Coordinates of C-alpha atoms in Angstrom, one line a residue:
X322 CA 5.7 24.9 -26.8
X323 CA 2.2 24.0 -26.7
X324 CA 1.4 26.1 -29.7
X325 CA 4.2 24.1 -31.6
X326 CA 3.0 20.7 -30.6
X327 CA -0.3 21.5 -32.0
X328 CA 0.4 23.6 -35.0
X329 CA -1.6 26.2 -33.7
X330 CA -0.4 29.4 -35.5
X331 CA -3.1 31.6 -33.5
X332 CA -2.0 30.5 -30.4
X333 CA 1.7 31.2 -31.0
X334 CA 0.5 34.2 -32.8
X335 CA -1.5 35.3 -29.6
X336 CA 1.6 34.0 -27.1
X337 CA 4.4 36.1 -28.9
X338 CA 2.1 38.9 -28.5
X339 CA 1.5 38.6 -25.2
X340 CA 4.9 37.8 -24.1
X341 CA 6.1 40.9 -25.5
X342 CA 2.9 42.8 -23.2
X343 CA 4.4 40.9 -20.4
X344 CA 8.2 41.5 -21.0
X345 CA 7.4 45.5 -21.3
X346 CA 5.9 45.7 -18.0
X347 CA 8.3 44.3 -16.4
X348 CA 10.8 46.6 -17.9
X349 CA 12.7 43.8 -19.7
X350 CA 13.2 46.2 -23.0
X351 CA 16.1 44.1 -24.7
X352 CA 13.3 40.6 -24.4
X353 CA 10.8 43.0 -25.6
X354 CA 12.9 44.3 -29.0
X355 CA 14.1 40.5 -29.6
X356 CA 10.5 39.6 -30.0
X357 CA 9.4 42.2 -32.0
X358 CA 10.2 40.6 -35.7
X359 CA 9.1 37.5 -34.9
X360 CA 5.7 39.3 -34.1
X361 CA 5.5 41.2 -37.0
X362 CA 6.8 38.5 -39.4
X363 CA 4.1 36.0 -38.1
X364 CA 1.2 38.9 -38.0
X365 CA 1.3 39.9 -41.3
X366 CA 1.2 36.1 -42.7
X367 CA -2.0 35.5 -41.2
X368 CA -2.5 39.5 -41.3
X369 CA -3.5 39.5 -37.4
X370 CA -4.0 43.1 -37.2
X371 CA -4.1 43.1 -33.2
X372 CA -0.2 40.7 -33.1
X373 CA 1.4 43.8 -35.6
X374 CA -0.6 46.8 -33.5
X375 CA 0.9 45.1 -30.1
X376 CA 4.6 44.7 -31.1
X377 CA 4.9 47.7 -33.0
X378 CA 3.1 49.4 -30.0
X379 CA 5.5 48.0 -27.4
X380 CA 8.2 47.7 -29.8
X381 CA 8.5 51.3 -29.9
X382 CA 8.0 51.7 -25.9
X383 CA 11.2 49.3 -25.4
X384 CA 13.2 51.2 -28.1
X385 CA 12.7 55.1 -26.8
X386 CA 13.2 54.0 -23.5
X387 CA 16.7 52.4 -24.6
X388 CA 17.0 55.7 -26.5
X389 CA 17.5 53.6 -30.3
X390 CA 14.8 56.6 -31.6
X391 CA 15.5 55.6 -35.2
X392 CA 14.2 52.1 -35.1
X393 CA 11.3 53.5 -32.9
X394 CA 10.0 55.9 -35.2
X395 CA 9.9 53.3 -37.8
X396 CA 7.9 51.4 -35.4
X397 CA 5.6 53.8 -34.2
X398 CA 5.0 55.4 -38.2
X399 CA 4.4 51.8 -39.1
X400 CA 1.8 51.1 -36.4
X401 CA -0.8 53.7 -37.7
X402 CA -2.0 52.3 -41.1
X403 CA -2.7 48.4 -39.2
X404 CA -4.0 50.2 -35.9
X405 CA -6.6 52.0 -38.0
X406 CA -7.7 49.3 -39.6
X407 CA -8.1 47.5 -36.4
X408 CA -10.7 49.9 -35.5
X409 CA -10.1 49.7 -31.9
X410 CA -9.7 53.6 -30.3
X411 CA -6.8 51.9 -27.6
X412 CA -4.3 51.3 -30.2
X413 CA -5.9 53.8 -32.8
X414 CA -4.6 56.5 -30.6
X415 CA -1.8 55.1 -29.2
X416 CA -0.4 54.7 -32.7
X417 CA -0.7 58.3 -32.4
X418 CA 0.7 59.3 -29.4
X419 CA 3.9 56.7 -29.7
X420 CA 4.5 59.1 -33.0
X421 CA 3.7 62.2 -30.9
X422 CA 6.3 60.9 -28.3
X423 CA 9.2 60.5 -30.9
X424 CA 9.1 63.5 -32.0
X425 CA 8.4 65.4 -28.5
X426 CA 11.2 64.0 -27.2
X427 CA 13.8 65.6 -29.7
X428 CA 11.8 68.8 -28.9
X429 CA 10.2 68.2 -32.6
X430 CA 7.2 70.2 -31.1
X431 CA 5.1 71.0 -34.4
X432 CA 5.1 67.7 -35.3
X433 CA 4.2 66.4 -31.8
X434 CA 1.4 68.7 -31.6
X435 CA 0.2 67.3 -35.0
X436 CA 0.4 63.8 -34.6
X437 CA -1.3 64.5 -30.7
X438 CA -4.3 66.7 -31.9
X439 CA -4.8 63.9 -34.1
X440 CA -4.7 61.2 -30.8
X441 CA -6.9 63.9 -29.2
X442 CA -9.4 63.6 -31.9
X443 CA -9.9 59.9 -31.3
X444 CA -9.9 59.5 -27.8
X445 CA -10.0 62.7 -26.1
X446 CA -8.8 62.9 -22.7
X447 CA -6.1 59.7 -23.2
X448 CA -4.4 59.7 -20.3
X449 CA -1.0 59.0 -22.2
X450 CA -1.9 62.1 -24.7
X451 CA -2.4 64.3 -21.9
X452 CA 0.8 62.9 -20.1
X453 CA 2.5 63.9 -23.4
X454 CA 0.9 67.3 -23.8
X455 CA 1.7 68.4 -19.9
X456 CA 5.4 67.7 -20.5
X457 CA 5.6 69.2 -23.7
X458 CA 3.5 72.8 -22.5
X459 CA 5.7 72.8 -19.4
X460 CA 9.0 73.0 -21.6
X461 CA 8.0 75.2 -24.2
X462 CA 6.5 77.4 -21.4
X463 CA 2.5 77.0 -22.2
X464 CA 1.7 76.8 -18.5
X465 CA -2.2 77.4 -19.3
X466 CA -2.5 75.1 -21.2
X467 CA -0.3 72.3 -19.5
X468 CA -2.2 73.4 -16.5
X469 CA -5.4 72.3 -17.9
X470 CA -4.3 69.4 -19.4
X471 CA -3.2 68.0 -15.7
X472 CA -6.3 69.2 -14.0
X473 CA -8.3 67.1 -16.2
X474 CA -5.9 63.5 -15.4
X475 CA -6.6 65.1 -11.3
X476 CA -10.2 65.5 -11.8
X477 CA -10.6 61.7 -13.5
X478 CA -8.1 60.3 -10.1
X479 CA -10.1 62.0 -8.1
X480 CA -13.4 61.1 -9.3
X481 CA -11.9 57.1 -8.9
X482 CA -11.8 55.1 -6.4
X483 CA -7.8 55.1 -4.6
X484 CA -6.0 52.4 -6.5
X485 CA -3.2 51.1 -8.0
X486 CA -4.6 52.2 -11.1
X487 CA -3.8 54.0 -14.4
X488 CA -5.9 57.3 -12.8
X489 CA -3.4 57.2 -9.8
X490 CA -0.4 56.5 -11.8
X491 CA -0.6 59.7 -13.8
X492 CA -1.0 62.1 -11.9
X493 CA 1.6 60.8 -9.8
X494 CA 4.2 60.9 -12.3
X495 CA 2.9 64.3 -13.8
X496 CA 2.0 66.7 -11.2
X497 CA 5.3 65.5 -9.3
X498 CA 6.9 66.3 -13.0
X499 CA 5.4 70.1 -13.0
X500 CA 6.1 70.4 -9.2
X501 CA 9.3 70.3 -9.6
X502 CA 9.7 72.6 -12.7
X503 CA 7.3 75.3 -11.3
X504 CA 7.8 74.6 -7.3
X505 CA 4.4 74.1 -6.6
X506 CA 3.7 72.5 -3.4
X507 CA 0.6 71.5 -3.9
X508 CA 0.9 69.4 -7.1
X509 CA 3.7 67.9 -4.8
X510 CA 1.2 67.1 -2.4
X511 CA -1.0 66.0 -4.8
X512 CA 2.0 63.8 -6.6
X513 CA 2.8 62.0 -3.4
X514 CA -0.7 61.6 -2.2
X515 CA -1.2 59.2 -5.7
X516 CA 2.1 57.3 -5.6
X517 CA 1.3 56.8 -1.9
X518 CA -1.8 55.3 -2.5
X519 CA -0.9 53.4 -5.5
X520 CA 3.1 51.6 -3.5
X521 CA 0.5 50.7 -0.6
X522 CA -1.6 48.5 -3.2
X523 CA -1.5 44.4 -2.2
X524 CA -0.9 44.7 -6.1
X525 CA 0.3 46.8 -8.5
X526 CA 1.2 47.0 -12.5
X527 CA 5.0 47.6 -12.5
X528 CA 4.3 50.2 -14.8
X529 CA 2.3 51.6 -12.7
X530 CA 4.8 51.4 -10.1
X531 CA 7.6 53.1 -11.9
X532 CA 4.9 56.1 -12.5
X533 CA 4.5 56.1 -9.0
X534 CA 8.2 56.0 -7.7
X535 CA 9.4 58.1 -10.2
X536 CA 6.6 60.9 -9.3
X537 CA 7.5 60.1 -5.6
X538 CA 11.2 60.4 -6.7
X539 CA 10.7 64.0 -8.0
X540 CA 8.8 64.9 -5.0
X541 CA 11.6 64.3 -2.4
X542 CA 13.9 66.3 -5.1
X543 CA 11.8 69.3 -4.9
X544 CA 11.3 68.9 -1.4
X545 CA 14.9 68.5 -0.3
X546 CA 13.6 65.1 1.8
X547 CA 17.0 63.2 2.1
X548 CA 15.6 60.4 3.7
X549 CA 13.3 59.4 1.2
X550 CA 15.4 60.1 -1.7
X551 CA 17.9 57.7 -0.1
X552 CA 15.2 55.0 -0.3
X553 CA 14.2 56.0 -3.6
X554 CA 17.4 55.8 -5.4
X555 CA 18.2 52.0 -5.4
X556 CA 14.5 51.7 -6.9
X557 CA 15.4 53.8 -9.5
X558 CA 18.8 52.2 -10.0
X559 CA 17.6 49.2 -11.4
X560 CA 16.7 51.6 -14.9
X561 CA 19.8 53.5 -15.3
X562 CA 20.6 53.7 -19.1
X563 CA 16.4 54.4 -19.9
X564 CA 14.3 56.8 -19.7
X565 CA 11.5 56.9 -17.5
X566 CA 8.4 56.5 -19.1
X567 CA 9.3 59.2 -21.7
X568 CA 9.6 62.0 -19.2
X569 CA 12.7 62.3 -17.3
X570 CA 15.7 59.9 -17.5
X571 CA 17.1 57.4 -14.5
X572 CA 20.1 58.9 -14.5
X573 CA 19.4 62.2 -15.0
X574 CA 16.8 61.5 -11.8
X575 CA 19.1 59.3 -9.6
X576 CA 21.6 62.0 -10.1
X577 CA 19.3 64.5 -8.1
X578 CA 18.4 61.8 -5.6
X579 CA 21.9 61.9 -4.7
X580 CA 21.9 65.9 -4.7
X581 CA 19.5 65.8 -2.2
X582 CA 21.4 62.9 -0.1
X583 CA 24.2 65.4 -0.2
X584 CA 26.3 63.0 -2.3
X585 CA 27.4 65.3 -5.3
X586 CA 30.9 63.0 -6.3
X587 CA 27.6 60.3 -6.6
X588 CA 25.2 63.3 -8.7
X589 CA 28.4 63.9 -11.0
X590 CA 29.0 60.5 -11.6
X591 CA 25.1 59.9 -12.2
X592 CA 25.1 63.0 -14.3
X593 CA 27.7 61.8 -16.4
X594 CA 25.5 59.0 -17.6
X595 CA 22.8 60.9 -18.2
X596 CA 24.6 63.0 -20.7
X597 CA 25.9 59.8 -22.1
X598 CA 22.6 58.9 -22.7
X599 CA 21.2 61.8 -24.1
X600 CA 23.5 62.4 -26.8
X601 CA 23.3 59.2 -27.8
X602 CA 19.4 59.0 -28.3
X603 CA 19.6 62.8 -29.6
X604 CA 16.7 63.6 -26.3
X605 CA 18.2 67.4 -26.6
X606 CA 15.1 68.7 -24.0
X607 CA 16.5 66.2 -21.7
X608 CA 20.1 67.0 -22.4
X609 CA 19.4 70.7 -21.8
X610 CA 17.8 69.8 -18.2
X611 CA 20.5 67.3 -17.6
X612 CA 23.3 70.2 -18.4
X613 CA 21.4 72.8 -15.8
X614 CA 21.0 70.0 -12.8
X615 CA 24.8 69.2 -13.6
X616 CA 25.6 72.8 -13.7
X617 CA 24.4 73.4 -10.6
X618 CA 25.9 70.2 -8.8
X619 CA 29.1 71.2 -9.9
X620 CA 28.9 74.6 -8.3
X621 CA 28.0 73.6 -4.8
X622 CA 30.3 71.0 -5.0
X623 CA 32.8 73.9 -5.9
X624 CA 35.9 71.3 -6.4
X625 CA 38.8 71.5 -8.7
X626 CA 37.7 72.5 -12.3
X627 CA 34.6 72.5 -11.4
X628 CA 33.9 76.0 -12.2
X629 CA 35.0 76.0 -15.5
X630 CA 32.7 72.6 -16.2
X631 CA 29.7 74.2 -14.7
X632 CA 30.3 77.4 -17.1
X633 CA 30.8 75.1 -20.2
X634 CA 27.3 72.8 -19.2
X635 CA 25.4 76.4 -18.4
X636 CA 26.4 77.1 -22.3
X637 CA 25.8 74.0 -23.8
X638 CA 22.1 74.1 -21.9
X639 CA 21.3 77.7 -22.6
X640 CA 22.2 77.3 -26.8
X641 CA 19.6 74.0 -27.0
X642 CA 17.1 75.4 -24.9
X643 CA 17.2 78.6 -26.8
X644 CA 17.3 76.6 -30.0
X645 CA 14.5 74.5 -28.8
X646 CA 12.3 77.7 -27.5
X647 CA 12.0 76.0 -24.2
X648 CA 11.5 79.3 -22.2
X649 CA 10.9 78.3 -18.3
X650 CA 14.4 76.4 -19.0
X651 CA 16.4 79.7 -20.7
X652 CA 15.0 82.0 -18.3
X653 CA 16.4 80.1 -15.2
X654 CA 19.7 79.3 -17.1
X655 CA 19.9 83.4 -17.8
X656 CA 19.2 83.9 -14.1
X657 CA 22.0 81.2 -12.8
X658 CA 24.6 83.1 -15.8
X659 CA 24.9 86.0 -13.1
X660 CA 25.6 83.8 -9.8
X661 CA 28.7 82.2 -12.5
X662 CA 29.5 85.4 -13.6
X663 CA 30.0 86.8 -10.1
X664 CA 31.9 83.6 -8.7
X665 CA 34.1 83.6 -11.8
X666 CA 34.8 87.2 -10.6
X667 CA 35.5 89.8 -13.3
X668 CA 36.7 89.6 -16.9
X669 CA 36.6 87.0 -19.4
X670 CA 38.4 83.6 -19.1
X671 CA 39.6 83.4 -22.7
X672 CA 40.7 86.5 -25.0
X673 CA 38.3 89.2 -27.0
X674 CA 35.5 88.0 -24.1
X675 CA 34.8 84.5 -26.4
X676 CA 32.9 82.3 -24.3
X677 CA 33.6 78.3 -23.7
X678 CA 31.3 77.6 -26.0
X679 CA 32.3 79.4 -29.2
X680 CA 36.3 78.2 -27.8
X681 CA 35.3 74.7 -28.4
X682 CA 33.5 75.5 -31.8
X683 CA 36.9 77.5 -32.4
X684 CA 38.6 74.6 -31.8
X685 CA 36.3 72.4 -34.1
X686 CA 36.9 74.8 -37.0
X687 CA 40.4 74.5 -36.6
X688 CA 39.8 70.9 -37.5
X689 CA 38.2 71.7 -40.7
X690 CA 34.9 70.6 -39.4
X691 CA 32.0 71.9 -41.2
X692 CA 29.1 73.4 -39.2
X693 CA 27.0 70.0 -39.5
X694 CA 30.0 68.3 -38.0
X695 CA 30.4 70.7 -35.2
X696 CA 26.5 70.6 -34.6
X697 CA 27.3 66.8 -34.3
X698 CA 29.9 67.0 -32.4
X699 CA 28.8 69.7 -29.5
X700 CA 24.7 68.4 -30.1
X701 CA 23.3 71.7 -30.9
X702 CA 21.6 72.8 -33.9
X703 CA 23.2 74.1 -37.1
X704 CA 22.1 77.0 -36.7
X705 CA 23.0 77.7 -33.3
X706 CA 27.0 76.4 -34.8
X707 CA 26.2 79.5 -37.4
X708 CA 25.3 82.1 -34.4
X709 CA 28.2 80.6 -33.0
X710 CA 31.0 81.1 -35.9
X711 CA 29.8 84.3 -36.4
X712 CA 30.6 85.5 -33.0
X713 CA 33.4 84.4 -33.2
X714 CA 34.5 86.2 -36.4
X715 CA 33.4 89.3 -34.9
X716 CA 34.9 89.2 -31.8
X717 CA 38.4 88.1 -33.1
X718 CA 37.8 90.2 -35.8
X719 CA 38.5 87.4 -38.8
X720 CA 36.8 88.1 -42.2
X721 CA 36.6 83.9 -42.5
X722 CA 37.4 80.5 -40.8
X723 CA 41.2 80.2 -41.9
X724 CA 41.7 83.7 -40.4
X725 CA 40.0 82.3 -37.0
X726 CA 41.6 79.3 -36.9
X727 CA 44.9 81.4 -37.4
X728 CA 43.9 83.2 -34.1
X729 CA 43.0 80.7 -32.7
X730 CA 46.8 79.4 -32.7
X731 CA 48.2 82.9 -32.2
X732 CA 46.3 82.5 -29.0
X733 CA 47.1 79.3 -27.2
X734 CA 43.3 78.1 -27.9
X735 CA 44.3 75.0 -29.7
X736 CA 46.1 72.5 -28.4
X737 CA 48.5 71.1 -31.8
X738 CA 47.6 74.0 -34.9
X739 CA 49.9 72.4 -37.1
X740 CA 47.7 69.2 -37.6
X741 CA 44.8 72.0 -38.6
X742 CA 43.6 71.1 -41.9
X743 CA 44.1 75.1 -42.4
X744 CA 47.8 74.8 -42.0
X745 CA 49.7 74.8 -45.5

């Protein structure tokens, strides 16, 4: 208002800008994306390099954590060329690392690496680089090098003074990220030690915050500490439908608070969303890690058609991680396959031993869906729907798709065959 009064175009310039800082902290992601042409429209006029860095910067922050991934890589592709000319190495390697996290988080790992080598190159040991790197390692299964890549964010905490502070925050969030893929009780210890530190500060960045209580969050998860996930989980609550600063998302989270509470109707319910969420966004690591923590909620619950759930989500997980060459993931799916196998007891559930999976791509074909189509439909890759189809032309012994989809109705497996676009 005073801006307008005045005809000060810096200051407004300067205020949008900062609003839009201040609206991403506090998590207010739909204020944050409203602002963002304005910012851009009025930056370029005057070409304020720093306004067009800071919304496209933030922009992209609100937009993956609302999982619209589109309109953030647009964003964070369209930050590099002003960021660079800014000269500044903050935003220089931010621009990036926000390209590096678009593409991780599809499990677009090549050009991730790329785009983070080249952060790395301007400001190496970025603690949001590093944060990137150490999820990315852990997935793929590059523990050596994820393991280094944390030891350097400990070794900078620990060389700081206790805080609510970026150092803190970091570690916090990451080594309670690894501790609970690899079980390791120290990071644990070393996880809650820096969340501790930072939720007892007089004052903290909410960002920082979230880094903290999500790490903290994670801990009591690997810990089995229902006590403190029950505090935890109407903190984490108030970000369902986002993803946690790029790394794991609310709902896929709160459902494992309430694991651990010994809620599961609450975890299935949470889980639910989760999945929701990741198809949406098209976050296929996080869908595959989603799928497992359902899977195995659904089989200590044990209810009613649970069984059969748990076998299709164990399917669905195993085909993306496999796709996605996320190895820690596929060998602890491969490893759960024979506890389902042995409470399904013997023999297959459907006929000529085709899975759940290659039913409901049976099912698709039967449609006349193409293999793009079916990809789209069940989220997996193309060519996992190929690997697919051609089990299933070998097991029911068709010589093409009309032949399978004429089994398939010869067979019960789907529901109305006449409304096949096969049928003649």
């Amino acid at each position: 208002a005073v801006a307008g009064r005045g005809g000060d175009q810096t200051l407004e310039r300067l205020t949008w800008a900062l609003g839009t800082t201040a609206a991403n902290y506090h998590w207010r992601w739909s204020k944050t994306i409203e602002n963002i042409p304005a910012v851009i429209q009025m930056a370029r006029r005057a070409n304020d390099l720093y306004a067009e860095v800071n919304a496209h910067y933030f922009g992209t922050t609100a937009l993956i954590s609302t999982g619209e991934l589109e309109l953030a890589r647009q964003h964070a592709f369209a930050m590099i060329s002003p960021a660079e000319r800014l000269r500044h190495r903050f935003w220089f390697a931010g621009a990036f690392w926000k390209n590096m996290t678009a593409a991780r988080i599809v499990g677009d790992w090549q050009t991730a690496r790329d785009f983070g080598n080249r952060g790395l190159e301007i400001s190496p040991g970025d603690f949001r680089l590093l944060g990137d790197w150490i999820v990315m390692e852990y997935h793929v299964g590059e523990s050596q090098d994820g393991k280094a890549y944390l030891e350097n964010l400990i070794s900078h905490m620990n060389s700081n003074v206790p805080g609510s502070t970026m150092a803190y925050s970091y570690p916090a969030l990451f080594a309670g990220f690894v501790a609970h893929i690899t079980d390791d009780r120290n990071l644990a210890g070393t996880a809650k030690r820096a969340a501790e530190i930072i939720l007892e500060s007089p004052f903290s960045n909410p960002n920082v915050v979230l880094r903290a209580r999500t790490g903290l969050a994670l801990v009591a998860v690997h810990s089995g500490d229902s006590v403190s996930a029950s505090e935890l989980h109407p903190q984490i609550d108030a970000s369902t439908g986002t993803m946690l600063r790029f790394t794991i998302s609310a709902d896929r989270l709160l459902g494992l608070l309430a694991k651990t509470m010994a809620d599961l109707d609450k975890a299935v319910a949470h889980f639910d969303d989760a999945l929701a969420f990741c198809r949406k966004a098209g976050y296929r690591p996080e869908l595959a890690w989603t799928c497992s923590d359902y899977c195995d909620t659904l089989l200590e619950r044990n209810g009613v058609g649970d069984l059969a759930r748990a076998i299709s989500l164990l399917e669905e997980s195993l085909a993306i991680s496999s796709d996605l060459g996320m190895r820690p993931l596929t060998e602890r799916l491969i490893a759960r396959q024979e506890q389902v196998s042995a409470q399904a007891g013997p023999g297959p559930a459907f006929p000529d031993g085709l899975t759940q999976r290659e039913v409901e791509v049976l099912q698709l074909i039967c449609g006349g869906q193409t293999d793009r189509e079916i990809g789209e439909d069940l989220f997996i890759s193309i060519r996992t729907v190929g690997n697919h189809v051609s089990n299933i032309l070998n097991k029911t012994n068709s010589t093409n798709r009309t032949e399978a989809a004429i089994y398939a109705a010869r067979h019960g497996l789907t529901t109305d065959p006449e409304e096949s676009d096969f049928a003649d």
